[in-house]
Each structure stands twice: as structure tokens, then as C-alpha cells.
Amino acid sequence: MIRFFKQLYLNNILFYCIIGVIFLFILAYLFPMFYNAAWYVLYILLAFLIIDTLLLFASGKKIIGNRIMSEKLSNGDENEINIVINNQYSFPIYSKIIDEIPFQFQQRNFEVKRKIKALGKDNYTYLLRPTERGEYSFGNLNIYAASPLRLVSRRFTYNKNQMVPTYPSYMQLRKYDLMAFSNNLFQYGLKKIRRIGHTMEFEQIKDYVQGDDLRTINWKATAKKSQLMVNQFQDEKSQNVYMIIDKGRVMKMPFNGLSLLDYAINATLVLSNVILKKQDKAGMFTFSKKVENRVVAEKRQSQMQQIMESLYNIKTDFFESDFSRLYIDVKKHINQRSLIMLYTNFETLDGLYRQLPYLKGIAKNHLLVVVFFNNTELDELIQQKSNTVQEIYDKVIAEKFAFEKRLIVNELRKYGIYSVLTKPENLTLDTINKYLEIKARGIL
């Protein structure tokens, strides 16, 4: 009996009918001729209420619901959540779906109304975009079913306390996967790279086809075959590439819901996949007050899974980053010359000058690429028209900060340090571009 009352819910239509009956009794007080009619209407309403309740509870039929989603969510991407409902009743059902979404999304008004035909099936899909890594706990999937009379509803509850982890953006892996093999780099805005020299490994001798570099013609093989033959080269393999993520307070700034740290984490995951597809060794670690989350550069099959788990487990209190400790750690643990992609952020030249000695020290033994961010909100402020003196001051200051970003690029170039100045949303694409450019130029 307790379970029955927990599942029984009175709908608004029933309350409207009760208000109508009350109005008839009030009217009968003024006009006695309506008194008997008011009672008849009340009896009819009670009869329909009993019939409606029996239809939903006495038949033994029910609604079966299920929440279907992937084993993990992709951070910063739109993830599909599917709700499947099967109607076992022999009449159409008016359903109201209330899914208890994790508190991180702050959606407290989720409600979907669907009509499901007799013995039918219905699917509903909605999207969730997480902006934090970690565990997301879904509550109950509540389905309120009502018969065509729609006086009462019966509640069905499924998928209680369903937990799903949110990993770095693995959806981008599929998006950029083919870029590692493509020789035509115009996709996704990638620029064509001019290859300088032949700092590549010899692969084979093949027949000449139109478009091959004439300088690669193998004249001895051509003389033997009596047709043009060319040497085919491939990029040097098994080079070490390390992604270093600064998880200090400079990476806490949010853009479009994601922090700079999470943008760097997503880009690291995708770039690691491209590196391994290019037969190089991918490794990573993070630093702030100390160096953590270390994955040694390898190209084994389990490397991507190990990198993904390490990126998922990155935690930080956004302390001040210690670049001196980073320099000591790189000098101690990375002995072979490597490509180092350092994700950090500098807002001013003074901030760069404090860390420049350590960056120069790393660049002596490795090819260092410093990846930092354009402040897109400042760009919007610069583009706006100024109408007051205060707005003019704000615009001038914003232009000063934007100019300092460009000065930082020039200052790094002066010491042979490569840089990528990018918008947060373009980070993944620009870092892949830089890696492919370095591979094509053979400067590692």
C-alpha cells in the first residue's frame, strides 16, 4: 500500500475538475436547480478517477525506461544522453520525463513531455557539455505515465545513482586522427609545409609519378629499369616528444566554461595520438610546486591509455608554478634531445622575464615550443567602439596587453625558442600544426 501511494500522483487536470465541481456547488447555492447536477458531476469524476487508477495500476503492465550513454563523458564536448521508453500498456500513454542530471550542470528544470502510442517505443536524446573532469553522478530517471484520461499519473523510477567519469576530450581523437597520415595538409586550415633538405629516413625506390620531386631521382635505378625511378623518404621515427602542462594559477582563467588547464589537457590527448601515429614517442608530465603525472615517452600500444588516465587524474590547487624545479627535472630525467611542448601562459613581459633563464636552459638541450594563449575577451574589448572616456582607457589597456603578447613571441624567438600564440578554442589545431611543421622541416 505504501508503494502504491508513492507511485500515485494527481495531475493538474484532476484539480481543475475538482475546482469545477466546487464552482457548481457554489452555483447551486444561488440556483438550487444545479444542486443535483453538481452531485452527478462529482460521482462521474470519482468514477473516472477510479477507472484511471485501475488502468495504470491493476493491469500489471508498466513503462520500461532506460538511460543510455557512453561509459565516459568527453570534457568540453557535447555528449549524447539517450532515453529509451517502452510502453507495455494497450493504450497510448502521456509521459513526463524528469531526469536527475548531475549537479555540476546546474540544470534543475529538466522536464520532457512525450506521447507514446500503445505497445510502442520512444527515444529522446539530449546533450550535456561537461566543463570539469571527474565523476558525474546521475540520479533517478523518473517517468510519470498517464492514461488518456490524464487524471492521475504513475511514477516509474530507473537508473538510480548512475555514475559516469568525465575524461579529457577523447571525441577530438576521431576528429584529428586522419591528420597524422594525410600528406594533404589543407584540411582543418592546416598550412602547407615546405620541406627543407632531406633529413628523413630512406624508405624505398619507386616508379616516378607526376608531382614527385625531381631531385630525388635515382639515376642508377633509372638506368637499370629504363624508366624514371625516385627515392622515397619517410619522416624520422622514434623521436621523443614531451608535453609539459603548467597547472599553476596562470592556467585557471576560464574561457567558454573551460579553464586554460583543461584546454591544454584536451590538446595534449589529441597531440599524443598524432605523435604515436607518426611513430614517435609520446610522453607528458605536469608541474606547479612539483613535477607530477609523469608518463615516460614511449610508443607502445598501451601508451594512449596511460596518457589518458594520467590526464584524467590531474588535480591542482593552482599554486604559483616553479619553473626552476621544472628545469632541474627536465635536465635530470630527459637525457635525449627531445621536442618539448610547454603549455603555460604569460600575460606580460615581466612575467616572461622571471622565467626566461629557465626556458633558455631547457632550450639549450631540447627543442622547446612554448604554447600560450591570446585573451579572446580582450580582443572583443578592442573591437568594440568606445563612447566614454572610461571605455577609451579600457580599450588602450587591452591593446597594451595584446601588444605585449606579440612582444613575448619576439622575445622567445630571439633566444631560439619556438612559440605558439593561440586562442583557447584553436589550441589543439595549432599545436598539431606546429608539431607537423617541425617534423616536416626536420629541425628536431
Coordinates of C-alpha atoms in Angstrom, one line a residue:
M1 CA 0.0 0.0 0.0
I2 CA 2.9 2.4 0.8
R3 CA 4.4 1.6 -2.6
F4 CA 1.1 2.4 -4.2
F5 CA 0.8 5.8 -2.7
K6 CA 4.5 6.6 -3.5
Q7 CA 3.8 5.9 -7.2
L8 CA 0.4 7.7 -7.4
Y9 CA 0.5 11.3 -8.4
L10 CA -2.5 13.6 -9.0
N11 CA -2.4 15.6 -12.2
N12 CA -3.5 19.2 -12.7
I13 CA -6.5 18.2 -14.8
L14 CA -8.0 16.5 -11.7
F15 CA -7.6 19.6 -9.7
Y16 CA -9.2 21.7 -12.4
C17 CA -12.1 19.3 -12.4
I18 CA -12.4 19.5 -8.6
I19 CA -12.4 23.3 -8.9
G20 CA -15.2 23.0 -11.5
V21 CA -17.3 20.8 -9.2
I22 CA -16.8 23.2 -6.3
F23 CA -17.9 26.0 -8.6
L24 CA -21.1 24.0 -9.4
F25 CA -21.9 23.6 -5.7
I26 CA -21.4 27.3 -5.1
L27 CA -23.7 28.0 -8.1
A28 CA -26.3 25.5 -6.7
Y29 CA -26.4 27.6 -3.5
L30 CA -27.6 30.5 -5.6
F31 CA -29.6 28.4 -8.1
P32 CA -31.0 25.2 -6.4
M33 CA -31.7 23.6 -9.8
F34 CA -28.0 22.9 -10.2
Y35 CA -27.7 21.0 -6.9
N36 CA -28.4 17.5 -8.2
A37 CA -26.3 18.2 -11.3
A38 CA -23.3 19.1 -9.1
W39 CA -23.6 15.7 -7.3
Y40 CA -23.9 13.8 -10.6
V41 CA -20.7 15.5 -11.9
L42 CA -18.9 14.7 -8.7
Y43 CA -19.9 11.0 -9.0
I44 CA -18.8 10.9 -12.6
L45 CA -15.5 12.4 -11.7
L46 CA -15.0 9.8 -8.9
A47 CA -15.8 7.0 -11.3
F48 CA -13.4 8.3 -13.9
L49 CA -10.7 8.7 -11.2
I50 CA -11.2 5.0 -10.1
I51 CA -11.1 3.8 -13.7
D52 CA -8.0 5.8 -14.5
T53 CA -6.2 4.4 -11.4
L54 CA -7.2 0.9 -12.3
L55 CA -5.9 1.3 -15.8
L56 CA -2.5 2.3 -14.6
F57 CA -2.1 0.0 -11.6
A58 CA -4.4 -3.0 -11.9
S59 CA -3.4 -4.3 -15.3
G60 CA 0.1 -5.4 -14.3
K61 CA 1.5 -3.5 -17.3
K62 CA 4.1 -0.9 -16.9
I63 CA 6.5 1.6 -18.6
I64 CA 10.2 0.4 -19.0
G65 CA 12.7 3.2 -19.2
N66 CA 16.5 3.3 -19.7
R67 CA 19.2 6.0 -19.8
I68 CA 21.8 5.1 -22.4
M69 CA 25.2 6.9 -22.7
S70 CA 28.8 6.1 -23.2
E71 CA 31.0 4.7 -20.4
K72 CA 32.6 8.1 -20.0
L73 CA 31.9 11.7 -21.0
S74 CA 34.2 13.8 -23.1
N75 CA 35.2 17.0 -21.4
G76 CA 34.3 20.2 -23.3
D77 CA 32.2 18.4 -25.9
E78 CA 28.5 17.8 -26.4
N79 CA 27.8 14.3 -25.2
E80 CA 24.6 12.5 -26.2
I81 CA 22.3 11.1 -23.5
N82 CA 19.6 8.8 -24.8
I83 CA 16.4 7.9 -23.0
V84 CA 14.5 4.9 -24.3
I85 CA 10.9 4.2 -23.2
N86 CA 8.9 1.1 -23.9
N87 CA 5.1 1.3 -23.4
Q88 CA 3.6 -2.1 -22.4
Y89 CA 0.1 -0.7 -21.9
S90 CA -2.5 -1.4 -24.6
F91 CA -3.4 2.3 -24.8
P92 CA -1.4 5.4 -25.6
I93 CA 0.5 6.9 -22.7
Y94 CA 1.2 10.6 -21.9
S95 CA 4.6 10.6 -20.2
K96 CA 6.6 13.3 -18.4
I97 CA 10.3 12.5 -18.1
I98 CA 12.3 14.1 -15.3
D99 CA 16.0 13.1 -15.4
E100 CA 18.1 14.0 -12.3
I101 CA 21.1 15.5 -14.0
P102 CA 24.4 15.8 -12.1
F103 CA 24.7 18.9 -10.0
Q104 CA 27.7 20.1 -12.0
F105 CA 25.4 21.1 -14.9
Q106 CA 23.1 23.2 -12.6
Q107 CA 20.0 22.1 -14.6
R108 CA 17.1 21.8 -12.1
N109 CA 14.2 22.2 -14.6
F110 CA 14.8 19.2 -16.8
E111 CA 11.3 18.1 -18.0
V112 CA 10.3 16.4 -21.2
K113 CA 6.7 15.5 -22.2
R114 CA 6.2 12.7 -24.8
K115 CA 3.2 10.8 -26.1
I116 CA 3.9 7.1 -26.6
K117 CA 1.5 5.0 -28.7
A118 CA 0.1 1.7 -27.4
L119 CA 2.7 -1.0 -27.1
G120 CA 5.1 1.4 -28.7
K121 CA 8.7 2.6 -28.1
D122 CA 10.1 6.1 -27.9
N123 CA 13.6 7.6 -27.9
Y124 CA 14.6 11.0 -26.7
T125 CA 18.1 12.4 -26.9
Y126 CA 19.6 15.5 -25.2
L127 CA 23.1 16.9 -25.0
L128 CA 25.3 17.6 -22.0
R129 CA 28.6 19.6 -22.1
P130 CA 30.8 19.0 -19.1
T131 CA 33.5 21.5 -18.3
E132 CA 35.3 19.7 -15.5
R133 CA 37.0 16.3 -15.3
G134 CA 35.9 13.9 -12.6
E135 CA 32.9 11.8 -11.6
Y136 CA 29.4 12.8 -12.6
S137 CA 26.6 11.1 -10.7
F138 CA 23.1 10.9 -12.3
G139 CA 20.2 10.5 -10.0
N140 CA 16.9 8.7 -10.8
L141 CA 15.3 8.6 -14.3
N142 CA 11.7 9.4 -13.3
I143 CA 8.9 8.7 -15.8
Y144 CA 5.4 9.8 -15.0
A145 CA 2.8 7.8 -17.1
A146 CA -0.8 8.9 -17.5
S147 CA -3.7 7.2 -19.4
P148 CA -5.8 9.1 -22.0
L149 CA -8.0 10.3 -19.1
R150 CA -4.9 12.0 -17.6
L151 CA -6.4 12.4 -14.1
V152 CA -3.6 10.6 -12.3
S153 CA 0.0 9.5 -13.1
R154 CA 2.0 6.6 -12.1
R155 CA 5.7 7.1 -11.4
F156 CA 8.4 4.7 -12.6
T157 CA 12.0 5.1 -11.5
Y158 CA 15.1 3.7 -13.3
N159 CA 18.9 4.0 -13.4
K160 CA 19.3 5.0 -9.8
N161 CA 22.6 6.7 -8.9
Q162 CA 24.4 6.1 -12.2
M163 CA 28.0 7.3 -12.1
V164 CA 30.0 8.2 -15.2
P165 CA 33.5 9.6 -15.3
T166 CA 34.4 12.6 -17.5
Y167 CA 37.7 12.2 -19.3
P168 CA 39.7 14.7 -21.4
S169 CA 38.2 15.3 -24.8
Y170 CA 38.5 11.9 -26.4
M171 CA 36.0 12.9 -29.1
Q172 CA 38.6 15.1 -30.7
L173 CA 40.8 12.0 -31.2
R174 CA 38.5 10.8 -34.0
K175 CA 38.2 14.2 -35.5
Y176 CA 42.0 14.7 -35.9
D177 CA 43.0 11.0 -36.3
L178 CA 43.5 11.0 -40.1
M179 CA 45.7 14.1 -40.0
A180 CA 48.6 12.1 -38.9
F181 CA 48.6 10.2 -42.2
S182 CA 47.5 12.9 -44.6
N183 CA 50.0 14.4 -46.9
N184 CA 47.5 17.0 -48.0
L185 CA 47.6 19.3 -45.0
F186 CA 44.9 21.7 -46.2
Q187 CA 42.2 20.1 -44.0
Y188 CA 41.0 22.0 -41.0
G189 CA 43.0 25.0 -42.0
L190 CA 46.4 23.3 -41.8
K191 CA 49.0 25.1 -43.9
K192 CA 51.2 23.5 -46.4
I193 CA 54.7 23.0 -45.1
R194 CA 57.8 23.4 -47.3
R195 CA 60.3 20.6 -46.6
I196 CA 63.8 21.8 -46.2
G197 CA 66.5 19.3 -47.3
H198 CA 66.2 15.6 -46.7
T199 CA 66.6 15.0 -43.0
M200 CA 64.4 11.9 -43.4
E201 CA 64.9 8.2 -43.4
F202 CA 65.2 6.3 -46.7
E203 CA 62.2 4.0 -47.3
Q204 CA 62.2 2.6 -50.8
I205 CA 62.8 3.2 -54.5
K206 CA 59.6 3.5 -56.5
D207 CA 58.4 4.5 -60.0
Y208 CA 58.3 8.2 -60.7
V209 CA 54.8 9.7 -60.8
Q210 CA 53.9 13.2 -61.7
G211 CA 54.4 15.5 -58.7
D212 CA 57.5 13.7 -57.3
D213 CA 60.5 15.9 -56.5
L214 CA 62.9 15.6 -59.5
R215 CA 65.8 16.0 -57.1
T216 CA 65.0 12.6 -55.6
I217 CA 65.5 10.7 -59.0
N218 CA 67.8 7.7 -58.5
W219 CA 69.8 7.7 -61.8
K220 CA 71.4 4.2 -61.3
A221 CA 68.0 2.6 -60.8
T222 CA 66.6 4.6 -63.7
A223 CA 69.4 3.3 -66.0
K224 CA 68.7 -0.3 -64.9
K225 CA 64.9 -0.1 -65.3
S226 CA 64.9 2.2 -68.4
Q227 CA 62.3 4.3 -66.7
L228 CA 62.4 7.1 -64.1
M229 CA 62.8 5.8 -60.5
V230 CA 62.9 8.0 -57.4
N231 CA 64.0 7.6 -53.8
Q232 CA 61.1 7.7 -51.4
F233 CA 61.8 9.0 -47.9
Q234 CA 59.8 9.0 -44.7
D235 CA 59.9 11.2 -41.6
E236 CA 62.4 10.2 -39.0
K237 CA 60.8 8.0 -36.4
S238 CA 61.1 7.2 -32.7
Q239 CA 61.8 10.8 -31.7
N240 CA 60.9 11.8 -28.2
V241 CA 58.1 14.4 -27.8
Y242 CA 57.1 15.5 -24.3
M243 CA 54.0 17.6 -23.5
I244 CA 54.5 19.6 -20.3
I245 CA 51.4 21.2 -18.7
D246 CA 51.7 24.1 -16.3
K247 CA 48.9 23.6 -13.8
G248 CA 49.7 26.8 -11.8
R249 CA 47.4 29.7 -11.2
V250 CA 48.1 31.3 -14.7
M251 CA 46.1 28.3 -16.1
K252 CA 43.0 28.9 -14.1
M253 CA 41.5 31.5 -16.3
P254 CA 38.2 30.3 -17.9
F255 CA 37.1 30.6 -21.5
N256 CA 33.7 29.3 -22.7
G257 CA 33.3 27.3 -19.4
L258 CA 36.7 25.5 -19.6
S259 CA 39.8 26.6 -17.8
L260 CA 43.1 27.0 -19.8
L261 CA 44.3 23.9 -18.0
D262 CA 41.5 21.8 -19.4
Y263 CA 42.2 23.2 -22.9
A264 CA 45.8 22.1 -22.5
I265 CA 44.8 18.7 -21.3
N266 CA 42.5 18.1 -24.2
A267 CA 45.1 19.3 -26.7
T268 CA 47.7 17.0 -25.1
L269 CA 45.5 14.0 -25.5
V270 CA 44.9 14.6 -29.2
L271 CA 48.5 15.6 -29.9
S272 CA 49.7 12.4 -28.2
N273 CA 47.6 10.3 -30.5
V274 CA 49.0 12.1 -33.6
I275 CA 52.6 11.7 -32.3
L276 CA 52.1 7.9 -31.8
K277 CA 50.5 7.6 -35.3
K278 CA 53.6 9.3 -36.7
Q279 CA 55.7 6.5 -35.0
D280 CA 57.3 9.0 -32.5
K281 CA 57.4 8.5 -28.7
A282 CA 54.9 10.5 -26.7
G283 CA 55.3 11.4 -23.1
M284 CA 54.0 14.0 -20.7
F285 CA 54.1 15.4 -17.2
T286 CA 52.7 18.3 -15.2
F287 CA 54.3 20.8 -12.9
S288 CA 53.3 23.5 -10.4
K289 CA 55.0 23.4 -7.0
K290 CA 56.4 20.0 -8.0
V291 CA 56.5 17.7 -11.1
E292 CA 53.7 15.1 -11.2
N293 CA 51.7 12.9 -13.5
R294 CA 54.8 11.6 -15.3
V295 CA 54.4 9.4 -18.4
V296 CA 57.8 8.4 -19.9
A297 CA 58.0 8.9 -23.7
E298 CA 57.2 5.5 -25.4
K299 CA 55.3 4.3 -28.4
R300 CA 53.9 1.1 -27.0
Q301 CA 50.3 0.1 -27.6
S302 CA 49.2 1.0 -24.1
Q303 CA 50.7 4.4 -24.2
M304 CA 47.5 6.3 -25.1
Q305 CA 45.5 4.6 -22.3
Q306 CA 48.3 5.5 -19.8
I307 CA 48.4 9.1 -21.0
M308 CA 44.6 9.4 -20.9
E309 CA 44.5 8.1 -17.3
S310 CA 47.2 10.5 -16.2
L311 CA 45.4 13.4 -17.8
Y312 CA 42.2 12.4 -16.1
N313 CA 43.9 12.3 -12.7
I314 CA 45.4 15.8 -12.9
K315 CA 44.5 17.8 -9.8
T316 CA 45.7 21.2 -8.8
D317 CA 45.2 24.0 -6.4
F318 CA 46.6 26.5 -8.9
F319 CA 49.7 27.4 -6.9
E320 CA 52.5 29.6 -8.3
S321 CA 54.4 27.5 -10.8
D322 CA 58.1 26.8 -10.0
F323 CA 60.0 26.9 -13.3
S324 CA 63.3 26.2 -11.6
R325 CA 62.0 22.8 -10.4
L326 CA 60.9 22.2 -14.0
Y327 CA 64.3 23.0 -15.4
I328 CA 66.0 20.7 -12.8
D329 CA 63.6 17.8 -13.6
V330 CA 64.0 18.1 -17.4
K331 CA 67.8 18.2 -17.0
K332 CA 67.7 15.1 -14.8
H333 CA 65.1 12.9 -16.5
I334 CA 65.2 13.8 -20.2
N335 CA 68.7 12.9 -21.4
Q336 CA 68.0 12.5 -25.1
R337 CA 67.3 15.6 -27.2
S338 CA 63.5 15.9 -27.4
L339 CA 60.7 18.1 -28.6
I340 CA 59.1 19.8 -25.6
M341 CA 55.7 21.4 -25.9
L342 CA 55.2 23.6 -22.9
Y343 CA 51.6 24.6 -22.2
T344 CA 51.6 27.7 -20.0
N345 CA 50.5 31.4 -20.1
F346 CA 52.3 34.7 -20.0
E347 CA 50.3 37.9 -19.7
T348 CA 53.2 40.4 -19.5
L349 CA 56.8 40.7 -20.5
D350 CA 57.8 40.9 -16.8
G351 CA 56.1 37.5 -16.3
L352 CA 58.2 36.1 -19.1
Y353 CA 61.5 37.6 -17.9
R354 CA 61.1 36.0 -14.5
Q355 CA 61.0 32.5 -16.1
L356 CA 63.2 33.2 -19.2
P357 CA 66.5 31.9 -17.7
Y358 CA 64.9 28.5 -17.1
L359 CA 63.4 28.4 -20.5
K360 CA 66.7 29.2 -22.1
G361 CA 68.3 26.5 -20.0
I362 CA 65.8 23.9 -21.3
A363 CA 66.2 25.2 -24.9
K364 CA 70.0 24.5 -24.8
N365 CA 69.5 20.8 -24.9
H366 CA 66.0 20.4 -26.4
L367 CA 63.7 21.9 -29.0
L368 CA 61.4 23.9 -26.8
V369 CA 58.0 25.2 -28.0
V370 CA 56.1 27.5 -25.6
V371 CA 52.4 27.4 -26.1
F372 CA 50.5 30.3 -24.5
F373 CA 47.1 32.0 -25.0
N374 CA 45.5 35.0 -26.6
N375 CA 42.9 36.6 -24.3
T376 CA 39.9 36.5 -26.5
E377 CA 37.9 38.7 -24.2
L378 CA 40.4 41.4 -24.6
D379 CA 40.1 41.0 -28.4
E380 CA 36.4 41.6 -28.1
L381 CA 37.0 44.7 -26.0
I382 CA 39.5 46.0 -28.6
Q383 CA 36.9 45.6 -31.4
Q384 CA 34.2 47.5 -29.5
K385 CA 33.5 51.1 -30.2
S386 CA 34.4 53.4 -27.3
N387 CA 31.8 56.0 -26.3
T388 CA 33.1 57.2 -23.0
V389 CA 36.4 58.2 -21.5
Q390 CA 36.4 55.1 -19.3
E391 CA 35.8 52.9 -22.3
I392 CA 38.8 54.5 -24.1
Y393 CA 41.0 53.9 -21.1
D394 CA 39.9 50.2 -21.0
K395 CA 40.5 49.8 -24.7
V396 CA 44.0 51.3 -24.5
I397 CA 44.9 49.0 -21.7
A398 CA 43.5 46.0 -23.6
E399 CA 45.6 46.9 -26.7
K400 CA 48.7 47.2 -24.5
F401 CA 48.2 43.7 -23.1
A402 CA 47.6 42.3 -26.7
F403 CA 50.8 44.1 -27.9
E404 CA 52.8 42.6 -25.0
K405 CA 51.7 39.1 -26.2
R406 CA 53.3 39.7 -29.6
L407 CA 56.4 41.1 -27.9
I408 CA 56.6 37.8 -25.9
V409 CA 56.7 35.9 -29.2
N410 CA 59.6 38.1 -30.5
E411 CA 61.5 37.8 -27.2
L412 CA 61.3 34.0 -27.3
R413 CA 62.4 33.9 -30.9
K414 CA 65.4 36.0 -30.0
Y415 CA 66.7 33.1 -27.9
G416 CA 65.8 30.3 -30.4
I417 CA 62.7 29.3 -28.5
Y418 CA 59.7 28.5 -30.7
S419 CA 56.2 29.6 -29.6
V420 CA 52.5 29.2 -30.4
L421 CA 50.3 32.1 -29.5
T422 CA 46.7 30.8 -30.0
K423 CA 43.1 31.3 -29.0
P424 CA 42.0 28.6 -26.5
E425 CA 39.4 27.1 -28.9
N426 CA 42.2 26.8 -31.6
L427 CA 44.8 25.3 -29.3
T428 CA 44.5 21.7 -30.5
L429 CA 44.7 22.6 -34.1
D430 CA 47.6 25.0 -33.7
T431 CA 49.7 22.6 -31.6
I432 CA 49.2 19.8 -34.2
N433 CA 50.2 22.3 -36.9
K434 CA 53.4 23.2 -35.1
Y435 CA 54.3 19.5 -34.5
L436 CA 53.8 18.6 -38.1
E437 CA 55.7 21.7 -39.2
I438 CA 58.7 20.7 -37.1
K439 CA 58.5 17.1 -38.4
A440 CA 58.4 18.4 -42.0
R441 CA 61.3 20.8 -41.6
G442 CA 63.4 18.1 -39.8
I443 CA 64.7 20.5 -37.2
L444 CA 64.4 18.2 -34.3

